[in-house]
Tab-separated table of C-alpha atoms and ligand atoms in Angstrom:
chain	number	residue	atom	x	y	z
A	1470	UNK	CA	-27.072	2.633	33.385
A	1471	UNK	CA	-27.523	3.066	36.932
A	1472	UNK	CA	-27.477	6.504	38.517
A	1473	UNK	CA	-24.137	6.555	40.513
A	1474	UNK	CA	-25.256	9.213	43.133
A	1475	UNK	CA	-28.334	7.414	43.856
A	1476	UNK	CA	-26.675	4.177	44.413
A	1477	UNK	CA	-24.263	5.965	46.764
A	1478	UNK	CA	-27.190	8.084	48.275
A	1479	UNK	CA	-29.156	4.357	49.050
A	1480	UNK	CA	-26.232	3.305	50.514
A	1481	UNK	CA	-25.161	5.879	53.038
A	1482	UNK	CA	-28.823	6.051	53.677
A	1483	UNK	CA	-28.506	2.140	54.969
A	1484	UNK	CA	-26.138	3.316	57.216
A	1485	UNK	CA	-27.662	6.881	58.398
A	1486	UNK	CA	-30.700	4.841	59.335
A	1487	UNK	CA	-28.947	2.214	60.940
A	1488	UNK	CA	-27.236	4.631	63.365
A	1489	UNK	CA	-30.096	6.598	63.977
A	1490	UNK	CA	-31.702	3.491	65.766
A	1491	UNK	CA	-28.230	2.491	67.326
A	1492	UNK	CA	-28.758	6.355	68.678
A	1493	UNK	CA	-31.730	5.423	70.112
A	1494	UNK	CA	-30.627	2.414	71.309
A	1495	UNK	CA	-28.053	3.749	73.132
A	1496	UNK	CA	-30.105	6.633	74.828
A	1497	UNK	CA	-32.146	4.139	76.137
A	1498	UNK	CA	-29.786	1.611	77.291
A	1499	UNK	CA	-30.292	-1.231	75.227
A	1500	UNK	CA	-26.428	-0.665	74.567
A	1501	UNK	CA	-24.478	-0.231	77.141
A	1502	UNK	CA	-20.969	-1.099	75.783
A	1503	UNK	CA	-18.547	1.610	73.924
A	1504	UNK	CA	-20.328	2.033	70.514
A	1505	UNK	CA	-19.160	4.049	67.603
A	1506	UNK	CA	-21.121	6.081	65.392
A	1507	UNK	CA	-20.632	6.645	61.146
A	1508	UNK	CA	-23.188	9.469	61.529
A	1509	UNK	CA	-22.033	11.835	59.327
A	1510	UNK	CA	-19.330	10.186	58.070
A	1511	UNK	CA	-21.448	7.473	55.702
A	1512	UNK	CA	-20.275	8.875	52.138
A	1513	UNK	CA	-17.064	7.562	52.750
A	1514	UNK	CA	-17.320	4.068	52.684
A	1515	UNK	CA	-20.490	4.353	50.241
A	1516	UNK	CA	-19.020	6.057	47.697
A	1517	UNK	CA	-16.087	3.814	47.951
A	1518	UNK	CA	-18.093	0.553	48.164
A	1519	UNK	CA	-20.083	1.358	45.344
A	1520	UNK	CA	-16.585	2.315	43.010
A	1521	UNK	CA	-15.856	-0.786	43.848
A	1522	UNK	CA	-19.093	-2.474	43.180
A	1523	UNK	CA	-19.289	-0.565	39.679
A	1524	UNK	CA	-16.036	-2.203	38.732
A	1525	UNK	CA	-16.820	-5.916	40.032
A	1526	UNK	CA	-13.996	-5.953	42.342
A	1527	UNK	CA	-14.162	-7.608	45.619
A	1528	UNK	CA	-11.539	-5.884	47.743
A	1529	UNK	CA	-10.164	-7.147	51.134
A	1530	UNK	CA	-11.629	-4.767	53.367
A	1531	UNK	CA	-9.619	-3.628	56.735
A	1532	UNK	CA	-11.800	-1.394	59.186
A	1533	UNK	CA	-11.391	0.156	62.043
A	1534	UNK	CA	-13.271	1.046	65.461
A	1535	UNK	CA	-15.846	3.732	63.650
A	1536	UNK	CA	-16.830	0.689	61.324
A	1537	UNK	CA	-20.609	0.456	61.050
A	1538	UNK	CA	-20.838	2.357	57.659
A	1539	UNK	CA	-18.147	0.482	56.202
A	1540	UNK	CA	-19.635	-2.679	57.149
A	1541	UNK	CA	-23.183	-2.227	55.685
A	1542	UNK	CA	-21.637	-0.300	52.784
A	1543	UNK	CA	-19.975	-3.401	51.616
A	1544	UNK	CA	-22.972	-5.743	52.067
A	1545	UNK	CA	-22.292	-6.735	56.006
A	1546	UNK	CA	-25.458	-8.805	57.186
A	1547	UNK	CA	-27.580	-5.907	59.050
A	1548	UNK	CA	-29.220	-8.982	60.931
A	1549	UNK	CA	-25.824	-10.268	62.261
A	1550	UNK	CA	-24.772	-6.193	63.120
A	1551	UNK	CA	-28.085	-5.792	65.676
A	1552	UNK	CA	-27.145	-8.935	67.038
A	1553	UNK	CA	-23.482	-8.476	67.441
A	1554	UNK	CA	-24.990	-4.874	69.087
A	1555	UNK	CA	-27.389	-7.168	71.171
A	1556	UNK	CA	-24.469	-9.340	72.446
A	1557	UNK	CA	-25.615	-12.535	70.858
A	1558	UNK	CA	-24.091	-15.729	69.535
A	1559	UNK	CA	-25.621	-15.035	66.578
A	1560	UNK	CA	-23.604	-11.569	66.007
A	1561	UNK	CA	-21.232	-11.107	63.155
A	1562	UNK	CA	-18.050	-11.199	65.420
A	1563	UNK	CA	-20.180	-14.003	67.800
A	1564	UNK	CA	-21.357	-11.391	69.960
A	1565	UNK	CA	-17.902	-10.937	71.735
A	1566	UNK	CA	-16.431	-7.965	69.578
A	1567	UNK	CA	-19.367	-5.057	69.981
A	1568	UNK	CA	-19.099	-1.775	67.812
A	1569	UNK	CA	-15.694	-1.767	67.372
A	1570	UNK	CA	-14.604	-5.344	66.048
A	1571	UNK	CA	-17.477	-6.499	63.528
A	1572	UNK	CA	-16.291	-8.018	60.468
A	1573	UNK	CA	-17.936	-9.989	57.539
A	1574	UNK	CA	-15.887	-13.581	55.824
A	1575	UNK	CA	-18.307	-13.138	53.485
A	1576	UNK	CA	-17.604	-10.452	52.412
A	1577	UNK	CA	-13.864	-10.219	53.215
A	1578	UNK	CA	-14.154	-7.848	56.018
A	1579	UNK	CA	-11.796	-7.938	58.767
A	1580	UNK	CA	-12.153	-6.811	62.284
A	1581	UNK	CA	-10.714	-4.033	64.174
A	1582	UNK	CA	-8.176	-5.180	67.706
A	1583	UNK	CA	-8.700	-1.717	69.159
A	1584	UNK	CA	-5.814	-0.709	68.420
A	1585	UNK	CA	-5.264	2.484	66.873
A	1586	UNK	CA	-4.109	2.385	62.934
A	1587	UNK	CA	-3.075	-1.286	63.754
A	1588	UNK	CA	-5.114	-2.333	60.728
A	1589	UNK	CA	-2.779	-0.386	58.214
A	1590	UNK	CA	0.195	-2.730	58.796
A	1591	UNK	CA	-2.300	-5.835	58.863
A	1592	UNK	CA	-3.610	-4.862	55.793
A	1593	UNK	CA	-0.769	-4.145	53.701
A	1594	UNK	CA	1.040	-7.214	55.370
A	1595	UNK	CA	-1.877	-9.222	53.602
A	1596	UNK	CA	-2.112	-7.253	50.486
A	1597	UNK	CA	1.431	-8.012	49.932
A	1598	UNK	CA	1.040	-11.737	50.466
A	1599	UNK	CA	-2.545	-11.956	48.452
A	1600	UNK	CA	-1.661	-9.542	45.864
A	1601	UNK	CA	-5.664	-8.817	45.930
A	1602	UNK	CA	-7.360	-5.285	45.717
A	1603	UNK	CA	-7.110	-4.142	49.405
A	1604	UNK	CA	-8.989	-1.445	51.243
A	1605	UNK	CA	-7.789	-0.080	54.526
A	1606	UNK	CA	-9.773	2.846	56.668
A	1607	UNK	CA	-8.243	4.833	59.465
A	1608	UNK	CA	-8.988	7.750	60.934
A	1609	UNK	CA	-6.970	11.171	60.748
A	1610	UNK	CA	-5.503	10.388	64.557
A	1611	UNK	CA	-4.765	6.657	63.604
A	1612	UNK	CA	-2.582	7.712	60.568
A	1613	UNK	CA	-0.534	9.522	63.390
A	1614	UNK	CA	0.857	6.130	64.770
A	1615	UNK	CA	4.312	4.933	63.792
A	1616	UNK	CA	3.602	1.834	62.002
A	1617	UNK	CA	1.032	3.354	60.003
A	1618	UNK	CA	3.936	5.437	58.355
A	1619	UNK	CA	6.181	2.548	57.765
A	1620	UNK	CA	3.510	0.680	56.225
A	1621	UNK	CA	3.113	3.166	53.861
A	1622	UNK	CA	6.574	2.571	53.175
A	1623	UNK	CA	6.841	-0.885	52.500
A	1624	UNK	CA	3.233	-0.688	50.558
A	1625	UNK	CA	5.434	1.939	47.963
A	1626	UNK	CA	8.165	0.154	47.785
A	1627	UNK	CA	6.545	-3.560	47.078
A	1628	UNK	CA	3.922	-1.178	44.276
A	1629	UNK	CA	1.285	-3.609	46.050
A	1630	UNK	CA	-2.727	-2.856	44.967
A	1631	UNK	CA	-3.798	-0.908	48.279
A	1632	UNK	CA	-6.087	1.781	48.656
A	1633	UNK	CA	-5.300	3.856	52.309
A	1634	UNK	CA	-8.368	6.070	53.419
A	1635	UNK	CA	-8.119	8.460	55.992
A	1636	UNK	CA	-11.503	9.231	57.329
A	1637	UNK	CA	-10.614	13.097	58.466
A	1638	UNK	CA	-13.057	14.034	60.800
A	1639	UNK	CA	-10.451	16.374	62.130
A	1640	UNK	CA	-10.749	14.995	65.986
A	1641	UNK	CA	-9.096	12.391	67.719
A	1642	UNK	CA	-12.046	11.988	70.943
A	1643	UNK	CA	-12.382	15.574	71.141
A	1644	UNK	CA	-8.533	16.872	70.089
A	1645	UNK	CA	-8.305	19.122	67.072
A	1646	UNK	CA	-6.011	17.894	64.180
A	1647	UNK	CA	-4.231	21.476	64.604
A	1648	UNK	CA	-3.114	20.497	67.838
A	1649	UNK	CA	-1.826	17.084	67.196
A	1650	UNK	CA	0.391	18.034	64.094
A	1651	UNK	CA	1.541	20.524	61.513
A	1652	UNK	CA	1.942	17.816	58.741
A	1653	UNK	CA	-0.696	16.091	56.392
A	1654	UNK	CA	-0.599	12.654	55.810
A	1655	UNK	CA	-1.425	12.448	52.517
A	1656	UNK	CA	1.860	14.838	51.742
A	1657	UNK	CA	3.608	12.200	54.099
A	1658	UNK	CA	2.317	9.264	51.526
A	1659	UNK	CA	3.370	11.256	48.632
A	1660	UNK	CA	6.946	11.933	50.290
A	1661	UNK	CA	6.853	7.688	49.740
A	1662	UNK	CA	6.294	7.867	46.537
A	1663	UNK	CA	2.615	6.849	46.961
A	1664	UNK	CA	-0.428	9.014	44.612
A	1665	UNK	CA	-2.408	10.869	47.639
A	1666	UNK	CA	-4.866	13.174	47.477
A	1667	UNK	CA	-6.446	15.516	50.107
A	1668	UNK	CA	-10.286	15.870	49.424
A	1669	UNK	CA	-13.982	16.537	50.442
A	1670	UNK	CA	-16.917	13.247	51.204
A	1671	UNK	CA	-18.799	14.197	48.051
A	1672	UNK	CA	-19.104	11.243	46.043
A	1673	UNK	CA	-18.425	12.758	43.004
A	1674	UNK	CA	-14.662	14.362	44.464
A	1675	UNK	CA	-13.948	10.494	45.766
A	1676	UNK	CA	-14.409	8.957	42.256
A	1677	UNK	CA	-12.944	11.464	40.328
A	1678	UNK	CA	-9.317	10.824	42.549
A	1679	UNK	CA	-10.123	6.740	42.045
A	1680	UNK	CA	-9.318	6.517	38.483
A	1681	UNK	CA	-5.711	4.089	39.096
A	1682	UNK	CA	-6.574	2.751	42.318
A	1683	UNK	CA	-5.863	-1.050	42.815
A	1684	UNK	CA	-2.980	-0.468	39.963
A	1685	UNK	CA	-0.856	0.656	42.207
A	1686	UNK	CA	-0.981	2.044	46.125
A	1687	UNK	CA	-3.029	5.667	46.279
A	1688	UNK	CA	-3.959	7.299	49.517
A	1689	UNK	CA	-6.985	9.452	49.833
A	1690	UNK	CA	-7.355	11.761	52.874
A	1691	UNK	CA	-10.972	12.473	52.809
A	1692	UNK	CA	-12.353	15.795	54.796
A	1693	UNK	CA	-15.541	14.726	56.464
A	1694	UNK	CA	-18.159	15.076	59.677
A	1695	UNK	CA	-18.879	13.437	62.487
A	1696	UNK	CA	-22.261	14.455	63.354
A	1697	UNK	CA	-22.080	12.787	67.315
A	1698	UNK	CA	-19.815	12.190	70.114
A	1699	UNK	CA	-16.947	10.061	69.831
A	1700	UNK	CA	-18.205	7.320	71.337
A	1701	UNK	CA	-22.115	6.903	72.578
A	1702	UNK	CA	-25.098	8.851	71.985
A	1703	UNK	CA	-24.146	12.335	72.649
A	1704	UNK	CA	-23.768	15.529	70.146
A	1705	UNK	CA	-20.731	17.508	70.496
A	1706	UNK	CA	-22.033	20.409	68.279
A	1707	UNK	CA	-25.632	20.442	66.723
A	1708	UNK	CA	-25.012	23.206	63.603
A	1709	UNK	CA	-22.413	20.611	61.929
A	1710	UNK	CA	-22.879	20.391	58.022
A	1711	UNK	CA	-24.489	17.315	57.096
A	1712	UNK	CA	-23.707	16.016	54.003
A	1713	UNK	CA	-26.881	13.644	53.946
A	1714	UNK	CA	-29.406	15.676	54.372
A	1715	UNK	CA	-27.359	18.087	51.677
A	1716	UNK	CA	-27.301	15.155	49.342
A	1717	UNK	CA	-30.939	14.092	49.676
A	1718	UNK	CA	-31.953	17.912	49.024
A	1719	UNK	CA	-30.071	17.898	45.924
A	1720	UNK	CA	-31.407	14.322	44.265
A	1721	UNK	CA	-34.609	15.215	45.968
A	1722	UNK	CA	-38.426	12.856	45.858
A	1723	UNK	CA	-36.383	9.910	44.891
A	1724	UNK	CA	-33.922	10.005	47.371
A	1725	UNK	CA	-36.549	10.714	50.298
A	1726	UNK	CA	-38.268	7.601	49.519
A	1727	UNK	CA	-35.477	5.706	50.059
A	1728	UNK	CA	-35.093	7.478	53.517
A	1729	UNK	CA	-38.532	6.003	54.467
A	1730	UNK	CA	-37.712	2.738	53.372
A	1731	UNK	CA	-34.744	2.475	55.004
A	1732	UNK	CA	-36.226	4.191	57.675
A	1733	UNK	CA	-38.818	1.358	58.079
A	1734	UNK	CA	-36.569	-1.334	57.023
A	1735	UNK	CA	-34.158	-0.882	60.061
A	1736	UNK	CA	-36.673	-0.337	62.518
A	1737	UNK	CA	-38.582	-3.818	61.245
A	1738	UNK	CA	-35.201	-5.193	61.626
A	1739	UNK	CA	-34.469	-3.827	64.984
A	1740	UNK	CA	-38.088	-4.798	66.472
A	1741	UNK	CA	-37.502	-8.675	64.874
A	1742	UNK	CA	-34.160	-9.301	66.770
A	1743	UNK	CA	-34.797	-7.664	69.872
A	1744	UNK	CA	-38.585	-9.987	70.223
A	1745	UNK	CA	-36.114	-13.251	69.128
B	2326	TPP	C1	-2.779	2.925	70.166
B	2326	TPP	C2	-4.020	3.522	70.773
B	2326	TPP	N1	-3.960	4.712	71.425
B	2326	TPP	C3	-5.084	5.244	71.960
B	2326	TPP	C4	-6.290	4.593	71.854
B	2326	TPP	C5	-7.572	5.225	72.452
B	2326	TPP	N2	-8.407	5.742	71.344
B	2326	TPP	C6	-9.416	4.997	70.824
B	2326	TPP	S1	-10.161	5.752	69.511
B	2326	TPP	C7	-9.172	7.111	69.660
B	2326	TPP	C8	-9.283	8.254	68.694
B	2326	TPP	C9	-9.312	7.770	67.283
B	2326	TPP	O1	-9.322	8.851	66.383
B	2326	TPP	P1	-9.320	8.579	64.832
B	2326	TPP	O2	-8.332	7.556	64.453
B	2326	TPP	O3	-9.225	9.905	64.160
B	2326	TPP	O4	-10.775	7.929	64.565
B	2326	TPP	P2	-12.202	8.562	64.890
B	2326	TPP	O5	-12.576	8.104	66.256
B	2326	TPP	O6	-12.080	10.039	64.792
B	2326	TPP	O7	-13.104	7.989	63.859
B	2326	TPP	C10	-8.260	6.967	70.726
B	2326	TPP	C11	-7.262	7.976	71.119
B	2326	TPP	C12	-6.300	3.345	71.177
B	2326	TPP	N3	-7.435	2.641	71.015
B	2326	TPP	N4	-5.175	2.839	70.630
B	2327	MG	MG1	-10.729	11.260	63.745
């Protein structure tokens, strides 16, 4: 049997090295459009991708602007990403949609407008049509918007197979949830009806709440860090916890091989589209 936090670990280490270069990138001005960075954040959509993987079931996958480790978490072409981050033709969203609007047919991974927590009513608008295992990620501001509550709503009432996560990195640009709201969202689901839980990134706390999903809706409002700036290569705040490095301490030798390879991998990558 395969070692689940390994395969999660490989995963989220995909994406970690993926952004690192994107970093770089950025810095020195390969990039120069709005670009959004998973740093930090990568367990998320790794843990979840792999759940999913585990269980053979290929979800409909709704992302939003912070989308890079969802994408490569659910087996996105990393070719097609560089070149969608490059601006060509040859990009996943045909070079026109940048960091925020990648998606994958392939993989059934839809596209972000830009608008914020527009993807929740999308998605459960096409979850209730398809009746397929649906996946929708928003972030903690996102789930503030109006529709994103009534969607909730309708998902509840309609018992439609949706999984809503809330990827809580507590800020909305730079504004503190505590500012923005004295309410949690996954106490707002429940008020629907809907089974929500309020938890940490560790892979092991995201499968342990994942036991029903796709039977029914379930929210899960998960607690996590963004290690960089909103948008761009910056660093808000250097002494942030860092759940990757934490993770690759704990599994150890194995894990820090995978680093290097994935180190190596995405810089090979990088080097091969930018010479094209
Ligand atoms: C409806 C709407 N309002 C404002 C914006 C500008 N905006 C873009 S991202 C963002 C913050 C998003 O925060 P969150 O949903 O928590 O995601 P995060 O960036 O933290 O991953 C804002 C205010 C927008 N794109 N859409
Ligand atoms: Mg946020």
């Amino acid at each position: 049997m395969k070692d689940f936090r390994l395969e999660v670990f490989k995963k989220a280490s995909l994406c970690r090295n993926f952004d690192e270069v994107v970093f770089k990138k950025l810095q020195d001005k390969t990039i120069t459009f709005p670009t959004y960075l998973s740093v930090g954040q990568e367990f998320i959509p790794a843990t979840i991708a792999q759940i999913v993987e585990d269980r053979n079931i290929e979800p409909d996958i709704f992302i939003q602007h912070r989308g890079h480790a969802t994408y490569l978490s659910f087996g996105g072409s990393i070719v097609e990403l560089i070149d969608e981050l490059l601006g060509k033709p040859t990009g996943c969203a045909n070079g026109m949609g940048g960091s925020a609007s990648i998606q994958c047919k392939e993989k059934n991974i839809y596209g972000h407008d830009g608008l914020m927590g527009s993807q929740v009513p999308i998605a459960v608008g096409s979850c209730y049509a398809s009746k397929k295992p649906t996946i929708v990620f928003m972030g903690d501001s996102s789930a503030e918007e109006d529709y994103v509550f009534s969607s909730i709503g309708w998902a509840a009432t309609k018992n439609i197979p949706i999984l809503f996560v809330v990827e809580d990195n507590n800020l909305s640009i730079l504004t503190e949830k505590k500012v923005r709201r004295n309410w949690d969202i996954d106490e707002v689901a429940k008020g629907f009806g809907v089974e929500a839980y309020n938890i940490s990134d560790d892979p092991e706390d995201i499968r342990k709440h994942l036991d029903g999903v796709f039977e029914k809706p379930m929210l899960l409002n998960i607690n996590t860090i963004r290690k960089y700036c909103h948008a761009g290569a910056g660093i808000d705040d250097e002494n942030v916890f860092d759940r990757y490095e934490s993770q690759m301490k704990q599994i150890g030798n194995q894990a820090k091989s995978i680093h290097n390879e994935n180190k190596q991998l995405v810089k090979d990558l990088w080097q091969k589209q930018l010479e094209i």
